[in-house]
Coordinates of C-alpha atoms and ligand atoms in Angstrom, one line a residue:
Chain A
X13 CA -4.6 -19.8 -76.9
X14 CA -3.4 -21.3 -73.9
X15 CA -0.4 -23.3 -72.8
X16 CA 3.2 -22.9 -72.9
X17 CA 3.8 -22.7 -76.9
X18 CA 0.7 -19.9 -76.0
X19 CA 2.2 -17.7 -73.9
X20 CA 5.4 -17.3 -76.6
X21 CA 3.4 -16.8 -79.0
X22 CA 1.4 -14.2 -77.9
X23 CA 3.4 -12.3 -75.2
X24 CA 4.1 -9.6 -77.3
X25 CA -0.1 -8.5 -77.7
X26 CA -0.2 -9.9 -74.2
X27 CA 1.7 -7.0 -72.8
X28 CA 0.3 -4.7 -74.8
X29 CA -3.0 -5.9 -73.4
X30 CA -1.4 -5.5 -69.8
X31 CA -0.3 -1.6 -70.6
X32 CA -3.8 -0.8 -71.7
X33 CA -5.2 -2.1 -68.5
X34 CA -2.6 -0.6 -66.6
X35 CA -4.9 1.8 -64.9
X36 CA -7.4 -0.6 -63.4
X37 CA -4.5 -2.8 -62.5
X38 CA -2.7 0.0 -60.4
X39 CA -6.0 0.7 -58.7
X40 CA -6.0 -3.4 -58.1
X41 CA -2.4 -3.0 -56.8
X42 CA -3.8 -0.3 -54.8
X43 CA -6.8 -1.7 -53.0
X44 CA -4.6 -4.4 -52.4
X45 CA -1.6 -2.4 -50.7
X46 CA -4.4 -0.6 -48.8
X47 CA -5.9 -3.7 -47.6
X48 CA -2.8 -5.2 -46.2
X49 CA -1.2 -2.0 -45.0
X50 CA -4.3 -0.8 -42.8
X51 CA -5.2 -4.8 -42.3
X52 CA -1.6 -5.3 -41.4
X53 CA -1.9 -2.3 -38.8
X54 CA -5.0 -3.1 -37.7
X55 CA -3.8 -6.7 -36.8
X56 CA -0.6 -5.1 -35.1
X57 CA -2.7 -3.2 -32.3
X58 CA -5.0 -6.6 -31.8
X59 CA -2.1 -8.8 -31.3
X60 CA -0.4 -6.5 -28.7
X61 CA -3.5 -5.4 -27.0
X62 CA -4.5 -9.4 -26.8
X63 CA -1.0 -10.4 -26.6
X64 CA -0.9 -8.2 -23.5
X65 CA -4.7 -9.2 -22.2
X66 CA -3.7 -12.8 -22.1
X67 CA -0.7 -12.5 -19.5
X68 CA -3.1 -9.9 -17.4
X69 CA -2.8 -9.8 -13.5
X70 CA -6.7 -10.6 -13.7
X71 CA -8.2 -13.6 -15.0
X72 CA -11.3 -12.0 -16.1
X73 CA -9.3 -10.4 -18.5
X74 CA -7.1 -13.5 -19.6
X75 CA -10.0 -15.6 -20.0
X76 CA -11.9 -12.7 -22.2
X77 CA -8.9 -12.1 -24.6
X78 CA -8.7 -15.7 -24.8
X79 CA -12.1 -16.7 -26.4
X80 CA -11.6 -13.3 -28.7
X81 CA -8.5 -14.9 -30.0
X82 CA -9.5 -18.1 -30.6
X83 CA -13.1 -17.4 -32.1
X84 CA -11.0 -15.3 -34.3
X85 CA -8.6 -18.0 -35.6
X86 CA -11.1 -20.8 -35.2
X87 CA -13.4 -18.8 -37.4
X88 CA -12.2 -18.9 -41.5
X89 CA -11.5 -15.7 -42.9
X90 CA -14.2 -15.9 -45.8
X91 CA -16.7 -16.4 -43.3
X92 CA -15.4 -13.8 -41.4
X93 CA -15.5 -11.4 -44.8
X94 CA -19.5 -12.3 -45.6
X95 CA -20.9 -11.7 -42.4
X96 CA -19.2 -8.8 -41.9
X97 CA -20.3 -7.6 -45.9
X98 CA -23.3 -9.4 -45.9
X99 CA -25.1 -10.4 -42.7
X100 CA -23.7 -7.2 -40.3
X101 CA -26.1 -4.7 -43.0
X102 CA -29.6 -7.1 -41.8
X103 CA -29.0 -6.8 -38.8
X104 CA -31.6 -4.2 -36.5
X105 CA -30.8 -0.9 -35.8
X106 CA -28.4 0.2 -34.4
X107 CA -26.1 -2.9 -35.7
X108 CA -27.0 -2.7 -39.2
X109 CA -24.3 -1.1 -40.9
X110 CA -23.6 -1.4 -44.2
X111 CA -19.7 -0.9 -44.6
X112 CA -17.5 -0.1 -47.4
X113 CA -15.7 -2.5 -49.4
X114 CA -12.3 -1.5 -48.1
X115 CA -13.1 -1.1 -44.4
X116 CA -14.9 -4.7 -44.5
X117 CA -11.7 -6.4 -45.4
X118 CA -9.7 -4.0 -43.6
X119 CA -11.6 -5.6 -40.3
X120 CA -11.7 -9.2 -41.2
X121 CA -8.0 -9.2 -42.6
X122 CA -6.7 -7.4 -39.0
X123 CA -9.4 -9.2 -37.2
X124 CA -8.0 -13.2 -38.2
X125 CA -4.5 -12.2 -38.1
X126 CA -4.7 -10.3 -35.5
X127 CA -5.4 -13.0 -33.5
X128 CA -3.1 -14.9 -35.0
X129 CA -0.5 -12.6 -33.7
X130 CA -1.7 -12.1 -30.3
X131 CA -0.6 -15.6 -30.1
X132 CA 2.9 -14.4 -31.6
X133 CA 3.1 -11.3 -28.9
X134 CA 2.0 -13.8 -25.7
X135 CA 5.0 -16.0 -26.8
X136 CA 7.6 -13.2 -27.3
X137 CA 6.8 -12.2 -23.6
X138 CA 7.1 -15.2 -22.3
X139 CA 10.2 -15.4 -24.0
X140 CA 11.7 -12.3 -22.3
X141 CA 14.4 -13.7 -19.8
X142 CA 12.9 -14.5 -16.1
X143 CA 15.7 -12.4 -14.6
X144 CA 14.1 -9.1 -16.5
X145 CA 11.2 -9.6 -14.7
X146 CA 12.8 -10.0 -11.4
X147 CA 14.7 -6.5 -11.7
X148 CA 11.4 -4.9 -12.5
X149 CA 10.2 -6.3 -9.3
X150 CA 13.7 -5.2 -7.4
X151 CA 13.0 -1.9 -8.6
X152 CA 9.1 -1.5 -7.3
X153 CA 8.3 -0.6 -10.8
X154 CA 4.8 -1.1 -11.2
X155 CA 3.9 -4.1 -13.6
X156 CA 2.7 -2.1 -16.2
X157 CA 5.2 0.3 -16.2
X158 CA 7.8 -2.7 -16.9
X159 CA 5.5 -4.6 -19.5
X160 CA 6.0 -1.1 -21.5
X161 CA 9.4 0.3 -20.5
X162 CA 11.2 -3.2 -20.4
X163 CA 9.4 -6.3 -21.8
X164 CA 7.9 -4.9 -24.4
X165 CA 11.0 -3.1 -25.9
X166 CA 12.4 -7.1 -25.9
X167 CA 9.9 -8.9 -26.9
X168 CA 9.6 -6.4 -30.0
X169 CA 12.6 -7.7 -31.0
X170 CA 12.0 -11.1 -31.1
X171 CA 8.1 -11.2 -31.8
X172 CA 9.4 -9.5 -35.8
X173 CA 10.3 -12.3 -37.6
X174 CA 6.9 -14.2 -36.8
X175 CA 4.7 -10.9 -37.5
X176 CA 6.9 -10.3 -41.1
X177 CA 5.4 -14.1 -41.6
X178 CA 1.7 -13.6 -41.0
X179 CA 1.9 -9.8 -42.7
X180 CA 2.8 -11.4 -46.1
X181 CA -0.2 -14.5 -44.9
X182 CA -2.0 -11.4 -44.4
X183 CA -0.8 -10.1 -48.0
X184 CA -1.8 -13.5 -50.1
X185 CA -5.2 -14.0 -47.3
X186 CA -6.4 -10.4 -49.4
X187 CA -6.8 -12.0 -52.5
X188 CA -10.2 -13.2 -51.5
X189 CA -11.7 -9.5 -50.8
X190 CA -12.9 -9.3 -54.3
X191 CA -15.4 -11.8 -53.4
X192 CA -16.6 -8.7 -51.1
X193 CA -16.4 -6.5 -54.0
X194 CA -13.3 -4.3 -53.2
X195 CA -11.7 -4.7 -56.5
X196 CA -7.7 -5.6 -55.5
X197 CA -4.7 -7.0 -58.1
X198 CA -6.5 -10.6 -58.0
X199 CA -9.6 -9.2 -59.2
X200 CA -7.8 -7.1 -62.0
X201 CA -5.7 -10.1 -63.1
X202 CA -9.1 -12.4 -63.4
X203 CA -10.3 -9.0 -65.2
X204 CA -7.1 -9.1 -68.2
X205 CA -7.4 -13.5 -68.1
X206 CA -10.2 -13.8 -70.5
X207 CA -7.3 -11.8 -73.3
X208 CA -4.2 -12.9 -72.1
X209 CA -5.3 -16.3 -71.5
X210 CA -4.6 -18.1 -68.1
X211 CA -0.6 -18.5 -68.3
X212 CA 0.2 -15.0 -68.6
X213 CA -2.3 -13.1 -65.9
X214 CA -1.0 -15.9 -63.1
X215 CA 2.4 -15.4 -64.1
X216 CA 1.9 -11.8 -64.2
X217 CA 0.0 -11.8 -60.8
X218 CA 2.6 -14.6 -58.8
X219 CA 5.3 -11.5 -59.8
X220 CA 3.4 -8.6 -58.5
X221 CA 2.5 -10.5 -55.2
X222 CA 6.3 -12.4 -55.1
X223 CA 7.4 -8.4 -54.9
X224 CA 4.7 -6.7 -52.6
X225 CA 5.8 -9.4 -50.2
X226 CA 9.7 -8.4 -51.0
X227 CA 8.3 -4.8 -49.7
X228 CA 7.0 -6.3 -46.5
X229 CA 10.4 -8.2 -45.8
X230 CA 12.3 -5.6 -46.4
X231 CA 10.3 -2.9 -44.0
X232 CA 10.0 -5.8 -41.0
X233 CA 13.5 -6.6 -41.6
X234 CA 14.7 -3.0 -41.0
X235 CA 12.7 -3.1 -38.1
X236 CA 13.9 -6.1 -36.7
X237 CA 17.6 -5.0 -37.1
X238 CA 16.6 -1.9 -35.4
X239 CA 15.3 -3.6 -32.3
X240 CA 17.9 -6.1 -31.6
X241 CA 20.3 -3.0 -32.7
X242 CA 18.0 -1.5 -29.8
X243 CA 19.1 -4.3 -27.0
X244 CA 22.4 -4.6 -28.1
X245 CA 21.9 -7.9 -30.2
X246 CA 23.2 -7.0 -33.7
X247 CA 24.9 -3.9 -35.3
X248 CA 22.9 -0.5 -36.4
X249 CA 21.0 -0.8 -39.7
X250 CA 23.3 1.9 -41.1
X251 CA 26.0 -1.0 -40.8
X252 CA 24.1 -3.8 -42.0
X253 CA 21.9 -2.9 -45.2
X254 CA 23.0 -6.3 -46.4
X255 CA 20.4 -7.3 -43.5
X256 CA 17.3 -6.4 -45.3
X257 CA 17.4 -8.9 -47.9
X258 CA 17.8 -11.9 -45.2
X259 CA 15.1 -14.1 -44.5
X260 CA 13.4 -12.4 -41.3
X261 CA 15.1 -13.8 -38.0
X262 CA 18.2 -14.2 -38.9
X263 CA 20.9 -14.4 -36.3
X264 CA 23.6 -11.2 -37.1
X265 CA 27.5 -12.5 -35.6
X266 CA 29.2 -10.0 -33.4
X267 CA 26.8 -7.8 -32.0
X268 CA 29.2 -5.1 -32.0
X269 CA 26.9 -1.5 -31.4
X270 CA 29.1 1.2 -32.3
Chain B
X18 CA 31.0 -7.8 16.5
X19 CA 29.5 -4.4 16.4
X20 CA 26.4 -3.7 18.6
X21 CA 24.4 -2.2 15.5
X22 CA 21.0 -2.1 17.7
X23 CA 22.6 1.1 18.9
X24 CA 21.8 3.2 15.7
X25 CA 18.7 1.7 14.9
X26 CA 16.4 3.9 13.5
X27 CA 13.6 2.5 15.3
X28 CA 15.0 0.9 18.3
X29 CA 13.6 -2.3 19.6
X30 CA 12.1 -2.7 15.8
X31 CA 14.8 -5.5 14.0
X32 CA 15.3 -3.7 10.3
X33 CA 14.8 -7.4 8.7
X34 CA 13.0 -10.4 10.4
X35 CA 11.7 -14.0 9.7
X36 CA 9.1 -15.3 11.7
X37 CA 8.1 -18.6 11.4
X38 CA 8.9 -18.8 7.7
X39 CA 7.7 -21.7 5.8
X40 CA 8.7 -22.1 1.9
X41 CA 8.2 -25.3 -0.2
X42 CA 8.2 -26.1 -3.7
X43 CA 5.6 -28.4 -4.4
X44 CA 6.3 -31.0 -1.7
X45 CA 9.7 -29.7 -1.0
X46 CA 10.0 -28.0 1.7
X47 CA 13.5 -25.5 1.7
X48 CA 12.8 -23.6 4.8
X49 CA 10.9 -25.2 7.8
X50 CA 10.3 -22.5 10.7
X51 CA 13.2 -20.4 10.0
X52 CA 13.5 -17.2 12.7
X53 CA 16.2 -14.8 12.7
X54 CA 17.0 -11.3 12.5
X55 CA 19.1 -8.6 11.3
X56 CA 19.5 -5.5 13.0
X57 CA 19.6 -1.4 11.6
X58 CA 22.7 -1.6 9.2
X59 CA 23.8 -4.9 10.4
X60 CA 25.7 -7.1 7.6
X61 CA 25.0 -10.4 7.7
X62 CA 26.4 -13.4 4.9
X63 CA 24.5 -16.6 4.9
X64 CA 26.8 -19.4 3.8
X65 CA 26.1 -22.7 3.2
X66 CA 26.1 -25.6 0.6
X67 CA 24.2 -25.4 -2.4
X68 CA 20.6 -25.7 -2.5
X69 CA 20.6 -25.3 1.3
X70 CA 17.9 -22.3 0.4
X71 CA 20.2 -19.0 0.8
X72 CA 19.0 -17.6 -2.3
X73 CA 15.3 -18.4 -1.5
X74 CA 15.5 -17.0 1.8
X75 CA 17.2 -12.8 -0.3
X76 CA 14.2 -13.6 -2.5
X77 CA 11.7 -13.9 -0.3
X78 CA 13.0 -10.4 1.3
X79 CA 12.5 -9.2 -2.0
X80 CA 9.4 -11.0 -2.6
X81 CA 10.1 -12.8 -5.7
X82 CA 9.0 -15.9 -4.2
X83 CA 6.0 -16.4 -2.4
X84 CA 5.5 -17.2 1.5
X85 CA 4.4 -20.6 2.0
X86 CA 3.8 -19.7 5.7
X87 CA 4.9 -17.5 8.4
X88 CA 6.2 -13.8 8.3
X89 CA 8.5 -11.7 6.9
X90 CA 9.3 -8.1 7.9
X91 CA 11.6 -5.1 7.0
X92 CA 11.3 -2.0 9.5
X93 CA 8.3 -3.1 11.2
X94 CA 6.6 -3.7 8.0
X95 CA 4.9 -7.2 7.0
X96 CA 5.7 -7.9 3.5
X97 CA 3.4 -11.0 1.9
X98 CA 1.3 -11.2 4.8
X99 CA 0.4 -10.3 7.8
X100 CA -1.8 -11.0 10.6
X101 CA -4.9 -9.0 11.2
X102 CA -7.5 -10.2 14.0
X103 CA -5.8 -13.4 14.2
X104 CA -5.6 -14.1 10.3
X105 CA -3.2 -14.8 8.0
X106 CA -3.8 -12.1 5.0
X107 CA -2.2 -10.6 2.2
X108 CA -0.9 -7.4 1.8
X109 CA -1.9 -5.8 -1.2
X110 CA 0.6 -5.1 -3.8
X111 CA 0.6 -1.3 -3.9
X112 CA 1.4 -1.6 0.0
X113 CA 3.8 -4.2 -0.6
X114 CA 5.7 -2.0 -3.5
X115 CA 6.1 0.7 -1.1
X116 CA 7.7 -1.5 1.4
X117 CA 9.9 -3.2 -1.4
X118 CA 11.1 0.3 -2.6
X119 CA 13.8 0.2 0.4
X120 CA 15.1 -2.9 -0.5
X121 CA 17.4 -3.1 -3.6
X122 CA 19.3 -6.7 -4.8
X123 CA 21.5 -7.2 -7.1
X124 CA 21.3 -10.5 -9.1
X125 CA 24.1 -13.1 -10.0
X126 CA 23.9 -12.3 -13.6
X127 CA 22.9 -8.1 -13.0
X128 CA 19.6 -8.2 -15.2
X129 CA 20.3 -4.9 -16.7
X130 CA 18.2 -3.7 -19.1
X131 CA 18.8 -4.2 -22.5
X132 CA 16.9 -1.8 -24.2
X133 CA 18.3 1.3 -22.0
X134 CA 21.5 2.5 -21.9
X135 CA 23.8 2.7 -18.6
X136 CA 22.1 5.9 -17.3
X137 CA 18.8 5.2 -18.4
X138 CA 18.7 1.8 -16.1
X139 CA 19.7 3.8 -13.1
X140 CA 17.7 6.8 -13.1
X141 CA 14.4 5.0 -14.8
X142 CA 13.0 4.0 -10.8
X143 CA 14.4 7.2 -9.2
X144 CA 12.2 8.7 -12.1
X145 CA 8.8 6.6 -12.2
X146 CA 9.2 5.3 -8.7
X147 CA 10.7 8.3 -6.0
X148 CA 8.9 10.6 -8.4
X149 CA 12.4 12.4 -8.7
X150 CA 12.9 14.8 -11.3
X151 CA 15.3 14.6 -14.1
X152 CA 16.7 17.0 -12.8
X153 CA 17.7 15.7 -9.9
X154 CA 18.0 12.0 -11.2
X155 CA 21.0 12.7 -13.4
X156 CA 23.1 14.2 -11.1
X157 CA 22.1 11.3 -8.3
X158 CA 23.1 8.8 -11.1
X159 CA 26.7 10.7 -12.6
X160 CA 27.5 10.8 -8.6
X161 CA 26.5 6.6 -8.3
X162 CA 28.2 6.2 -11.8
X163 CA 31.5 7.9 -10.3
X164 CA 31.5 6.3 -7.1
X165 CA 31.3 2.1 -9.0
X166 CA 34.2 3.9 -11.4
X167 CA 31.5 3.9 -14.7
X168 CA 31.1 7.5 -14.6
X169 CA 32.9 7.0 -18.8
X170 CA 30.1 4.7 -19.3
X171 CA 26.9 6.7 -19.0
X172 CA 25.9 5.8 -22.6
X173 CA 26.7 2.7 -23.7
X174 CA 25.0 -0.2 -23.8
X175 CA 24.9 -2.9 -20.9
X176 CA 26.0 -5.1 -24.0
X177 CA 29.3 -3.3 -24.8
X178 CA 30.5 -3.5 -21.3
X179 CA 32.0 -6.6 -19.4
X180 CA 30.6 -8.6 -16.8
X181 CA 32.2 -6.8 -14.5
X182 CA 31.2 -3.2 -15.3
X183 CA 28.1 -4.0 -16.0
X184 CA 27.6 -5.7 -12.3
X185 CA 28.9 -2.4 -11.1
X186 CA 26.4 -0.9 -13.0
X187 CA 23.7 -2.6 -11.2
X188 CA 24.8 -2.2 -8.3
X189 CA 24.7 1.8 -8.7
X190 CA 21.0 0.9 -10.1
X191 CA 20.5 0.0 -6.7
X192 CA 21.9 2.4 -4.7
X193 CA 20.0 4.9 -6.8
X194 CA 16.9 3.6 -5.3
X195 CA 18.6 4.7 -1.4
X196 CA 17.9 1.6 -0.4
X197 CA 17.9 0.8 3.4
X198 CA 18.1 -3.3 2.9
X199 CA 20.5 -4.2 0.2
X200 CA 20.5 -7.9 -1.3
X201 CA 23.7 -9.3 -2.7
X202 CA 23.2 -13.0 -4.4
X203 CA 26.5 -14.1 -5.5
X204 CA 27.3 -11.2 -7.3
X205 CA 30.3 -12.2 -8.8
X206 CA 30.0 -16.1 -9.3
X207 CA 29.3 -15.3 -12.6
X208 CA 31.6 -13.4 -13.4
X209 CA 35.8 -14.3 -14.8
X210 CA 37.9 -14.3 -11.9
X211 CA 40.1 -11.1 -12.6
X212 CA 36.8 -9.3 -13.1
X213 CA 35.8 -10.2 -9.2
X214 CA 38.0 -7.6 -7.5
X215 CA 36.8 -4.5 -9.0
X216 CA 33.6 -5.7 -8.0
X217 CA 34.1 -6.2 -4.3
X218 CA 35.9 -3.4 -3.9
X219 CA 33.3 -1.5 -5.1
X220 CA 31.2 -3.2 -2.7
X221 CA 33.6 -2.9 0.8
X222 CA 33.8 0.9 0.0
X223 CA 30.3 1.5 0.2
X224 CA 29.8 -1.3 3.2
X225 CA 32.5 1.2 4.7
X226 CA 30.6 4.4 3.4
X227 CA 27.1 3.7 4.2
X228 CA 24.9 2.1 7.1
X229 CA 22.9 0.3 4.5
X230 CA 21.3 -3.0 6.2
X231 CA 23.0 -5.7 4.1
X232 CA 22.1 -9.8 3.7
X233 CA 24.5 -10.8 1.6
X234 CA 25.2 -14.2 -0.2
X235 CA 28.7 -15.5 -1.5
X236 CA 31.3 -17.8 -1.8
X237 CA 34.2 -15.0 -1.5
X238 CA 35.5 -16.0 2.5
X239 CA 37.9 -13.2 2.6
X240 CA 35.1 -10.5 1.4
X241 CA 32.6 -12.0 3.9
X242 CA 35.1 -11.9 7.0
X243 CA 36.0 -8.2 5.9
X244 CA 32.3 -6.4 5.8
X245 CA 29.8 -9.0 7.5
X246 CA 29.4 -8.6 11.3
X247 CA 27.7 -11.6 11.5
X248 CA 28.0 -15.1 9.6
X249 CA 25.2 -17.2 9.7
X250 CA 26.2 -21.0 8.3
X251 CA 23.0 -22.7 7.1
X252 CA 22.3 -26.3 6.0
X253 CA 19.2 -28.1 4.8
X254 CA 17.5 -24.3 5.8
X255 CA 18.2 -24.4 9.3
X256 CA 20.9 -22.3 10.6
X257 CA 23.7 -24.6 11.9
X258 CA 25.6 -22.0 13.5
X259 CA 26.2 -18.4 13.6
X260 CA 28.3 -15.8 14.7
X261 CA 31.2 -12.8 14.5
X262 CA 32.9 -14.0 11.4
X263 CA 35.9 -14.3 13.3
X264 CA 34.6 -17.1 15.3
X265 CA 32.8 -18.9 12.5
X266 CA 35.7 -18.3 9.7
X267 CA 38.5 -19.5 12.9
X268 CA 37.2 -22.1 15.3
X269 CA 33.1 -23.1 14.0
X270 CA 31.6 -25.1 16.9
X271 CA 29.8 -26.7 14.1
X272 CA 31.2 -30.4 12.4
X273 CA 29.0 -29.2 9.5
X274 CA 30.4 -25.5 9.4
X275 CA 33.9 -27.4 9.6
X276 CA 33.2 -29.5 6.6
X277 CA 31.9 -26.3 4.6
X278 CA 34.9 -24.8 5.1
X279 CA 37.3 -27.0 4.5
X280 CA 35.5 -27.7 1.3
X281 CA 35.9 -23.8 0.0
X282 CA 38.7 -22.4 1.5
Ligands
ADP13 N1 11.8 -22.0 -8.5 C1 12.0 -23.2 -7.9 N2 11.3 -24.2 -8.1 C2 11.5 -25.4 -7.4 N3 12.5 -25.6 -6.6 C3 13.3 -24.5 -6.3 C4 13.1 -23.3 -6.9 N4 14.1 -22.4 -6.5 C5 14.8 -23.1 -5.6 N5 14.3 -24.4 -5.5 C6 14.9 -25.4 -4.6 O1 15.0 -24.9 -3.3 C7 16.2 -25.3 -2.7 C8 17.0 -24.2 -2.2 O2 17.5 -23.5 -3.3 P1 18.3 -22.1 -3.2 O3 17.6 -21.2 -2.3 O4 18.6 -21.6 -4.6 O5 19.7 -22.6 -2.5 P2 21.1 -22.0 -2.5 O6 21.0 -20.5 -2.9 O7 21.5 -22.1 -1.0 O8 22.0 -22.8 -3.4 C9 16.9 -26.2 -3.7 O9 16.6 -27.6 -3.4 C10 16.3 -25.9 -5.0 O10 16.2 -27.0 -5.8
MG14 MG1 21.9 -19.6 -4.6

């Protein structure tokens, strides 16, 4: 029942299948939205507050944020998922904790690509022009009054385009939770496979992930256009809908801010 | 030239001074044992080739750049370092900062802020640094805003303003910080040359207004013979000759000086 000449044939029972298990596979589509929503947000606070840690005034706290990150990439993401689900409830009071589904991928998912967007965040500052710093200095504002009032606001800007990149990683990296039993879209799909047959539950799953990701371009778009709108690189988003459906980064011509 | 040790705040005190100042970068060394002083509201332009270490010598005043060796001091105050029991130590930053806060500079290419608008960038030290209210900062920074001739400007966007506005709008970000050293470092070499005026004038008035203590770099003669009252030429970082700008602009002692001249004029 497979194949090509398969999937004609049988594409009208096929989605009837798919609207019978409709239900389960909304509460897939679900845990998987919650995953990489809460991951996603999880991984945004790690990579600013490591971002941050690794261009600290002390090196006691560079050095620290440093290992974190890079046991956190260095470390694969399915290991990360078992120890957490499986090894992390063995462990002697008080440690042992046994955690739900969701919350275990929720930690592993923001954990890995948080780190990977610490990186991101470290760069972006970096990448905020030396002169910035300099009037920050001119101006006695204290260091951490300019990292939030004016590099951060800048770096923002730039750091999007990289973060909308490892948010939809983040997006495909979830369709290994079911292996810690939080039952997401992949896991629905393998469900409906064994009656559809192979051709149609992938195709139907590469569409359902190819337009959550469309969702997660078009929210880091509009807040990339709203950044540089922000530092006077682009127009307002109210000008520019067209923006949101650009690949992320892209350069806008005139910044004209009206 | 003016005697401005007469209304020095603290007399005897100079309101900037070098002592000693080393500064290398990586084996270059820029300034070797530079002394000199500048006096309570004196104005003093440093002129000189390129790379002759004029810039290095505003930014180590704003300490931007650290002291290789020696001492620096505005009102009295050591800056990087100073000597206690014979040592060489480093002043810690919070004391530093509150030295710092009465010296403003304005850069070669302004270094607004971006993500502000006009008003916000002036009244965000007054704010989080004087401890001024809003209250008191708005007004401060309408009156500043008036004076450079942006007071129509509050709320835009450095980005929607030329070169020369927005150069006028840092240099009201400075002022707002009542500064008792100001810094100019080629403030309008980056700007188009019919935008250079509006910002000099800008400038003379409040040289004429204020007895702010200036050091000022630039490549505009006429504007240093009308506000400095003292010209110091350096070359190589040594001073090669200094004096009323008269003297220096009309007969320099100095082949070098001569040469300088005669190249930019
Ligand atoms: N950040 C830096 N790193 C290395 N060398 C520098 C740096 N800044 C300045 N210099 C060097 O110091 C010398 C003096 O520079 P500068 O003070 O900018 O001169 P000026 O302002 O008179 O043109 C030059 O030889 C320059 O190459
Ligand atoms: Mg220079």
């Amino acid at each position: 029942m497979d194949g090509v000449i398969g999937f004609f044939e049988k594409l009208g029972p096929n989605l009837e299948i798919l609207v019978a298990r409709m239900p389960q596979i909304l509460d897939g589509i679900q845990a998987t939205v919650l995953a990489t929503a809460l991951g996603g947000l999880l991984a945004l606070v790690i990579a600013i507050v490591f971002g941050i840690a690794q261009v600290a005034k002390y090196a006691a706290v560079r050095i620290a944020a440093r290992i974190f990150v890079e046991f956190f990439r260095g470390t694969s993401l399915v290991v990360q998922l078992f120890w957490l689900a499986f090894v992390l409830p063995q462990l002697p009071y008080p440690f042992g904790w046994r955690l739900a589904p969701l919350v275990v991928a929720v930690l592993a998912l923001g954990l890995n690509y948080g780190a990977y967007g610490a990186e991101v965040v470290r760069g972006s500052i970096g990448s905020v022009p030396r002169g910035q710093y300099e009037a920050i200095s001119a101006l006695s504002l204290s260091p951490m009054r300019g990292m939030f009032r004016v590099i951060i606001p800048q770096a923002w800007a730039l750091m999007l385009p990289s973060l909308s990149n490892l948010w939809i990683q983040l997006l495909k990296g979830s369709a290994i939770v079911s292996t810690v039993l939080l039952y997401d879209l992949y896991f629905r799909v393998e469900q409906v496979r064994d009656q559809t047959g192979t051709w149609f539950a992938f195709l139907f799953a590469l569409l359902a992930y190819y337009l959550l990701a469309w969702v997660i371009v078009i929210i880091m778009n509009a807040l990339e256009v709203r950044a540089k709108h922000k530092i006077g690189r682009g127009p307002a988003l109210s000008k520019s809908w067209g923006m949101l459906f650009r690949a992320p980064g892209s350069v806008v011509k005139g910044g004209a801010l009206v | 030239m003016p005697d401005n040790a007469d209304n020095a705040g603290q007399p005897g005190i100079p309101h900037i001074e070098f002592r000693d100042v080393v500064k290398k970068f990586g084996d270059n060394t820029v300034l070797n044992d530079l002394n000199f002083t500048v006096a309570k509201g004196e104005r003093v332009t440093l002129i000189g080739p390129s790379g002759s270490g004029k810039t290095t010598i505003l930014r180590l005043v704003m300490t931007l750049e650290e002291l290789t060796g020696g001492y620096v001091f505005v009102g009295g105050d050591p800056l990087q370092y100073e000597d206690r029991g014979g040592k060489r130590q480093r002043v810690p930053d919070k004391v530093r900062r509150r030295t710092t806060t009465q010296i403003g500079m304005v850069f070669q290419h302004f270094n607004l802020f971006p993500n502000m608008s006009v008003l916000e960038n002036i009244i965000e030290a007054p704010l989080h640094v004087m401890g001024l209210s809003k209250a008191e900062a708005i007004p401060k920074a309408e009156a500043l805003l008036e004076k450079v001739g942006m007071a129509d400007k509050r709320d835009f966007n450095p980005s929607q303003l030329s070169g020369g506005q927005q150069q006028r709008v840092a240099i009201a970000r400075a002022l707002a910080m009542d500064p008792e050293v100001l810094l100019l470092d080629e403030v309008t070499s980056a700007l188009d040359p019919e935008l250079v005026g509006e910002v000099l004038t800008v400038l003379k008035d409040i040289a004429e207004e204020t007895d702010i203590s200036m050091l000022i770099v630039t490549h505009e003669m006429q504007f240093a013979r009308d506000v400095s009252d003292r010209v110091m030429m350096f070359d190589e970082g040594r001073i090669v000759e200094e004096g009323a700008p008269e003297k220096i602009f009309s007969s320099p002692e100095s082949q070098r000086t001569q040469d300088f001249l005669r190249a930019v004029l």
